[in-house]
């Protein structure tokens, strides 16, 4: 009679053949697990994520291993744009505005506008031009006088130059005389102005001569004016003082100083006409 062992041996062999076991393994009777074979999924981000394999489920299975693929990203930088502001140019003759540029780059740079080139006013080189620029607004056309300032035709140059350089307060006109230093008018420019004011013809009557040469100080009516020196009854003194002057050069002494008038400025016949007019006061 066959034993159970004898009957099971062929069955074991058949099972080994069906399972693909080797004869050695079959003989040992020890089971062997199948190797694990899991592959991790590649990472897809800027920071790679490692893949994780699934461990083999066997007694001696090999752990699965995965390799992540680094994520790749493309960055697009926006160029900076700067807005430039032009600086206005300045000048006496006019101004122009510079146009600001636009900067381009990783950092915007402000554009810098160029300053406009200002024009310049040409300084006159003739007596009329210099007078119109510096004197006309108060003293009117060619020194004819106005409510703002007195008539200045046929100036006594020494005295008139002192007034220009030092200025003069006033109680009879709307504006005082501004001080003009050599930085504003040079001596040569001032002489050109005096030449221009000497161009009008010499007055021909006692009254017009008086108004031209005497009224600014003594008043149009001869009653004293700003110097408070009335001329009524002063005929003889007029003849003397016109030629010699008084405290000549001390023109700050408004009430006690008078320039001298030579015969080149007022002739003897003209002086007699003035005297006859003064005697009518």
Short mmCIF file of C-alpha atoms in Angstrom, two decimals:
data_model
loop_
_atom_site.label_atom_id
_atom_site.label_comp_id
_atom_site.label_asym_id
_atom_site.label_seq_id
_atom_site.Cartn_x
_atom_site.Cartn_y
_atom_site.Cartn_z
CA UNK A 1 0.00 0.00 0.00
CA UNK A 2 1.32 3.35 -0.92
CA UNK A 3 1.87 5.77 1.87
CA UNK A 4 0.61 9.37 1.82
CA UNK A 5 4.15 10.53 1.31
CA UNK A 6 4.48 8.42 -1.75
CA UNK A 7 1.26 9.85 -3.19
CA UNK A 8 2.09 13.52 -2.49
CA UNK A 9 5.56 13.46 -4.05
CA UNK A 10 4.36 13.46 -7.68
CA UNK A 11 1.85 16.19 -6.86
CA UNK A 12 4.56 18.43 -5.44
CA UNK A 13 6.62 17.94 -8.52
CA UNK A 14 3.74 18.94 -10.69
CA UNK A 15 3.13 22.06 -8.64
CA UNK A 16 6.78 23.02 -8.94
CA UNK A 17 6.63 22.62 -12.65
CA UNK A 18 3.51 24.72 -12.82
CA UNK A 19 5.05 27.46 -10.65
CA UNK A 20 8.39 27.47 -12.44
CA UNK A 21 10.49 26.44 -9.48
CA UNK A 22 13.94 24.97 -9.91
CA UNK A 23 14.60 21.54 -8.72
CA UNK A 24 16.93 22.91 -6.10
CA UNK A 25 14.35 25.31 -4.76
CA UNK A 26 11.75 22.59 -4.89
CA UNK A 27 14.00 20.36 -2.99
CA UNK A 28 14.65 22.92 -0.27
CA UNK A 29 11.03 23.78 0.15
CA UNK A 30 11.87 27.50 0.99
CA UNK A 31 9.62 30.10 -0.71
CA UNK A 32 11.25 33.08 -2.46
CA UNK A 33 9.39 36.40 -2.87
CA UNK A 34 9.23 38.21 -6.20
CA UNK A 35 11.40 41.32 -6.49
CA UNK A 36 9.64 44.67 -6.04
CA UNK A 37 9.67 46.83 -9.13
CA UNK A 38 8.04 50.16 -8.58
CA UNK A 39 9.23 53.36 -10.28
CA UNK A 40 8.58 56.75 -8.73
CA UNK A 41 6.85 59.50 -10.73
CA UNK A 42 9.02 62.40 -11.78
CA UNK A 43 8.44 65.68 -9.94
CA UNK A 44 7.06 68.56 -11.98
CA UNK A 45 7.79 71.79 -10.15
CA UNK A 46 10.52 74.31 -9.61
CA UNK A 47 11.67 72.12 -6.69
CA UNK A 48 11.93 68.50 -7.77
CA UNK A 49 9.88 65.99 -5.75
CA UNK A 50 11.49 62.59 -5.45
CA UNK A 51 9.40 59.67 -6.69
CA UNK A 52 8.56 57.03 -4.11
CA UNK A 53 8.68 53.36 -5.08
CA UNK A 54 6.41 50.76 -3.60
CA UNK A 55 8.30 48.16 -1.64
CA UNK A 56 8.24 44.58 -3.01
CA UNK A 57 6.07 42.32 -1.01
CA UNK A 58 8.35 39.36 -0.65
CA UNK A 59 10.64 37.92 1.90
CA UNK A 60 13.73 39.13 0.02
CA UNK A 61 12.04 41.69 -2.26
CA UNK A 62 14.07 44.71 -3.65
CA UNK A 63 12.81 48.12 -2.63
CA UNK A 64 11.44 50.16 -5.50
CA UNK A 65 13.28 53.40 -6.35
CA UNK A 66 12.07 56.43 -8.24
CA UNK A 67 13.92 59.37 -9.76
CA UNK A 68 12.15 62.68 -9.82
CA UNK A 69 12.59 65.05 -12.81
CA UNK A 70 13.40 68.57 -11.85
CA UNK A 71 10.67 71.05 -12.72
CA UNK A 72 11.61 73.76 -15.22
CA UNK A 73 10.09 77.20 -15.37
CA UNK A 74 10.72 80.12 -17.68
CA UNK A 75 10.66 83.58 -16.07
CA UNK A 76 9.88 86.68 -18.11
CA UNK A 77 11.17 89.94 -16.67
CA UNK A 78 9.28 93.14 -17.39
CA UNK A 79 11.51 95.96 -18.51
CA UNK A 80 11.36 99.00 -16.25
CA UNK A 81 10.28 102.23 -17.86
CA UNK A 82 11.28 105.65 -16.53
CA UNK A 83 9.65 108.91 -17.40
CA UNK A 84 12.01 111.85 -17.87
CA UNK A 85 11.11 115.42 -17.04
CA UNK A 86 12.77 118.22 -19.02
CA UNK A 87 14.07 121.23 -17.10
CA UNK A 88 12.83 124.61 -18.40
CA UNK A 89 15.60 126.76 -19.80
CA UNK A 90 15.80 130.43 -18.73
CA UNK A 91 17.10 133.42 -20.41
CA UNK A 92 16.27 137.02 -20.95
CA UNK A 93 15.22 136.46 -24.53
CA UNK A 94 12.82 133.57 -23.92
CA UNK A 95 12.75 130.00 -22.70
CA UNK A 96 12.16 126.59 -24.17
CA UNK A 97 11.30 123.35 -22.36
CA UNK A 98 13.49 120.30 -22.79
CA UNK A 99 11.77 117.01 -23.60
CA UNK A 100 12.26 114.16 -21.12
CA UNK A 101 13.39 110.79 -22.48
CA UNK A 102 12.07 107.33 -21.41
CA UNK A 103 14.45 104.80 -19.92
CA UNK A 104 14.25 101.08 -20.80
CA UNK A 105 15.92 98.20 -19.03
CA UNK A 106 15.70 95.87 -16.08
CA UNK A 107 15.42 98.96 -13.94
CA UNK A 108 13.77 102.01 -15.42
CA UNK A 109 16.01 105.07 -15.65
CA UNK A 110 14.47 108.50 -15.62
CA UNK A 111 15.12 110.45 -18.80
CA UNK A 112 16.73 113.84 -18.36
CA UNK A 113 15.45 116.72 -20.47
CA UNK A 114 17.90 119.29 -21.72
CA UNK A 115 17.47 122.82 -20.45
CA UNK A 116 16.14 125.23 -23.01
CA UNK A 117 18.62 127.79 -24.21
CA UNK A 118 17.44 131.21 -23.17
CA UNK A 119 17.93 134.20 -25.35
CA UNK A 120 19.72 137.35 -24.25
CA UNK A 121 18.81 141.02 -24.68
CA UNK A 122 21.44 142.98 -26.57
CA UNK A 123 22.68 146.09 -24.75
CA UNK A 124 22.22 149.22 -26.90
CA UNK A 125 25.38 150.97 -28.04
CA UNK A 126 23.85 154.36 -28.86
CA UNK A 127 22.63 157.18 -26.64
CA UNK A 128 18.98 156.91 -27.61
CA UNK A 129 18.89 153.16 -27.07
CA UNK A 130 20.57 153.48 -23.66
CA UNK A 131 18.26 156.33 -22.66
CA UNK A 132 15.12 154.47 -23.76
CA UNK A 133 16.23 151.38 -21.85
CA UNK A 134 17.19 153.11 -18.60
CA UNK A 135 15.49 156.52 -18.40
CA UNK A 136 12.52 156.93 -20.70
CA UNK A 137 9.96 155.18 -18.46
CA UNK A 138 10.20 158.10 -15.99
CA UNK A 139 11.68 161.06 -17.88
CA UNK A 140 9.64 160.50 -21.09
CA UNK A 141 10.85 160.96 -24.67
CA UNK A 142 14.35 162.45 -24.88
CA UNK A 143 14.19 163.93 -21.37
CA UNK A 144 11.02 165.98 -21.94
CA UNK A 145 9.79 165.18 -18.42
CA UNK A 146 6.63 163.64 -16.97
CA UNK A 147 4.68 163.52 -13.68
CA UNK A 148 7.12 160.80 -12.59
CA UNK A 149 10.38 162.69 -13.12
CA UNK A 150 11.64 166.12 -14.27
CA UNK A 151 12.78 167.37 -17.66
CA UNK A 152 16.45 166.53 -18.21
CA UNK A 153 17.37 168.05 -21.56
CA UNK A 154 20.69 169.95 -21.84
CA UNK A 155 22.13 168.49 -18.64
CA UNK A 156 24.97 170.03 -16.64
CA UNK A 157 27.06 166.89 -16.82
CA UNK A 158 28.95 167.04 -13.54
CA UNK A 159 25.79 167.63 -11.55
CA UNK A 160 23.64 165.22 -13.59
CA UNK A 161 26.24 162.47 -13.28
CA UNK A 162 26.27 162.89 -9.49
CA UNK A 163 22.49 162.54 -9.39
CA UNK A 164 22.58 159.38 -11.52
CA UNK A 165 25.29 157.79 -9.39
CA UNK A 166 23.79 158.73 -6.02
CA UNK A 167 20.07 158.87 -6.67
CA UNK A 168 17.80 161.62 -5.45
CA UNK A 169 14.80 161.76 -3.13
CA UNK A 170 11.89 163.87 -4.32
CA UNK A 171 8.91 165.71 -2.90
CA UNK A 172 7.50 167.00 -6.17
CA UNK A 173 7.49 163.92 -8.42
CA UNK A 174 5.85 160.52 -8.10
CA UNK A 175 9.10 158.56 -7.97
CA UNK A 176 12.54 159.15 -6.43
CA UNK A 177 15.60 158.94 -8.66
CA UNK A 178 17.08 155.46 -8.62
CA UNK A 179 20.81 155.04 -8.01
CA UNK A 180 22.76 153.78 -11.04
CA UNK A 181 26.26 152.50 -10.37
CA UNK A 182 28.86 151.77 -13.03
CA UNK A 183 27.69 148.15 -13.00
CA UNK A 184 24.42 149.36 -14.54
CA UNK A 185 25.70 152.26 -16.65
CA UNK A 186 29.37 152.82 -17.40
CA UNK A 187 30.77 156.34 -17.64
CA UNK A 188 31.06 155.93 -21.41
CA UNK A 189 27.42 154.86 -21.68
CA UNK A 190 26.34 157.77 -19.50
CA UNK A 191 28.17 160.22 -21.77
CA UNK A 192 26.29 158.77 -24.74
CA UNK A 193 23.04 159.51 -22.91
CA UNK A 194 24.16 163.10 -22.17
CA UNK A 195 25.00 163.56 -25.85
CA UNK A 196 21.54 162.34 -26.78
CA UNK A 197 19.88 164.72 -24.29
CA UNK A 198 21.89 167.61 -25.73
CA UNK A 199 20.46 167.09 -29.22
CA UNK A 200 17.20 169.06 -28.83
CA UNK A 201 17.63 172.68 -29.92
CA UNK A 202 18.46 175.28 -27.29
CA UNK A 203 15.39 177.20 -26.05
CA UNK A 204 15.14 180.76 -27.39
CA UNK A 205 13.07 182.66 -24.80
CA UNK A 206 13.63 183.61 -21.19
CA UNK A 207 10.70 181.47 -20.04
CA UNK A 208 11.73 178.33 -21.94
CA UNK A 209 15.36 178.76 -20.94
CA UNK A 210 14.28 179.07 -17.30
CA UNK A 211 12.11 175.97 -17.50
CA UNK A 212 14.94 174.04 -19.13
CA UNK A 213 17.76 175.05 -16.76
CA UNK A 214 16.23 176.36 -13.54
CA UNK A 215 12.70 175.10 -12.88
CA UNK A 216 13.68 171.60 -11.73
CA UNK A 217 15.26 173.06 -8.61
CA UNK A 218 13.63 176.46 -8.11
CA UNK A 219 10.14 175.52 -9.28
CA UNK A 220 8.33 176.43 -12.49
CA UNK A 221 7.05 179.63 -10.80
CA UNK A 222 10.45 180.55 -9.30
CA UNK A 223 9.06 180.39 -5.76
CA UNK A 224 11.68 178.08 -4.35
CA UNK A 225 10.90 174.55 -5.55
CA UNK A 226 12.66 171.59 -3.96
CA UNK A 227 15.70 173.68 -2.95
CA UNK A 228 13.44 176.23 -1.25
CA UNK A 229 15.34 179.14 -2.86
CA UNK A 230 12.85 181.66 -4.32
CA UNK A 231 14.21 183.84 -7.13
CA UNK A 232 11.96 186.89 -6.94
CA UNK A 233 14.18 189.97 -6.48
CA UNK A 234 17.36 187.90 -6.91
CA UNK A 235 18.35 189.20 -10.36
CA UNK A 236 21.92 190.23 -9.49
CA UNK A 237 22.57 187.07 -7.50
CA UNK A 238 21.24 185.01 -10.37
CA UNK A 239 23.89 186.45 -12.70
CA UNK A 240 26.62 185.70 -10.20
CA UNK A 241 25.53 182.24 -9.08
CA UNK A 242 24.79 180.95 -12.55
CA UNK A 243 28.43 181.48 -13.54
CA UNK A 244 30.20 180.54 -10.30
CA UNK A 245 27.78 178.08 -8.77
CA UNK A 246 27.63 177.49 -5.04
CA UNK A 247 29.25 174.70 -3.06
CA UNK A 248 30.00 173.08 -6.40
CA UNK A 249 30.35 169.32 -6.10
CA UNK A 250 28.58 169.22 -2.73
CA UNK A 251 25.37 168.14 -4.39
CA UNK A 252 24.08 166.23 -1.41
CA UNK A 253 23.51 169.69 0.14
CA UNK A 254 20.31 170.06 -1.84
CA UNK A 255 19.35 173.42 -0.32
CA UNK A 256 22.76 175.07 -0.49
CA UNK A 257 24.57 173.77 -3.56
CA UNK A 258 24.35 174.76 -7.23
CA UNK A 259 26.36 173.75 -10.30
CA UNK A 260 28.13 176.37 -12.38
CA UNK A 261 26.86 177.08 -15.92
CA UNK A 262 29.53 178.06 -18.44
CA UNK A 263 28.94 180.17 -21.52
CA UNK A 264 29.10 176.94 -23.53
CA UNK A 265 25.91 175.92 -21.77
CA UNK A 266 24.15 179.28 -21.35
CA UNK A 267 25.48 182.24 -23.30
CA UNK A 268 25.45 185.76 -21.86
CA UNK A 269 22.53 186.85 -24.08
CA UNK A 270 20.60 183.77 -23.01
CA UNK A 271 21.38 184.49 -19.35
CA UNK A 272 20.00 188.01 -19.76
CA UNK A 273 16.80 186.53 -21.15
CA UNK A 274 16.54 184.35 -18.04
CA UNK A 275 17.19 187.34 -15.78
CA UNK A 276 14.46 189.36 -17.46
CA UNK A 277 12.04 186.49 -16.96
CA UNK A 278 13.00 186.09 -13.26
CA UNK A 279 12.32 189.79 -12.72
CA UNK A 280 8.70 189.19 -13.65
CA UNK A 281 8.09 187.01 -10.59
#
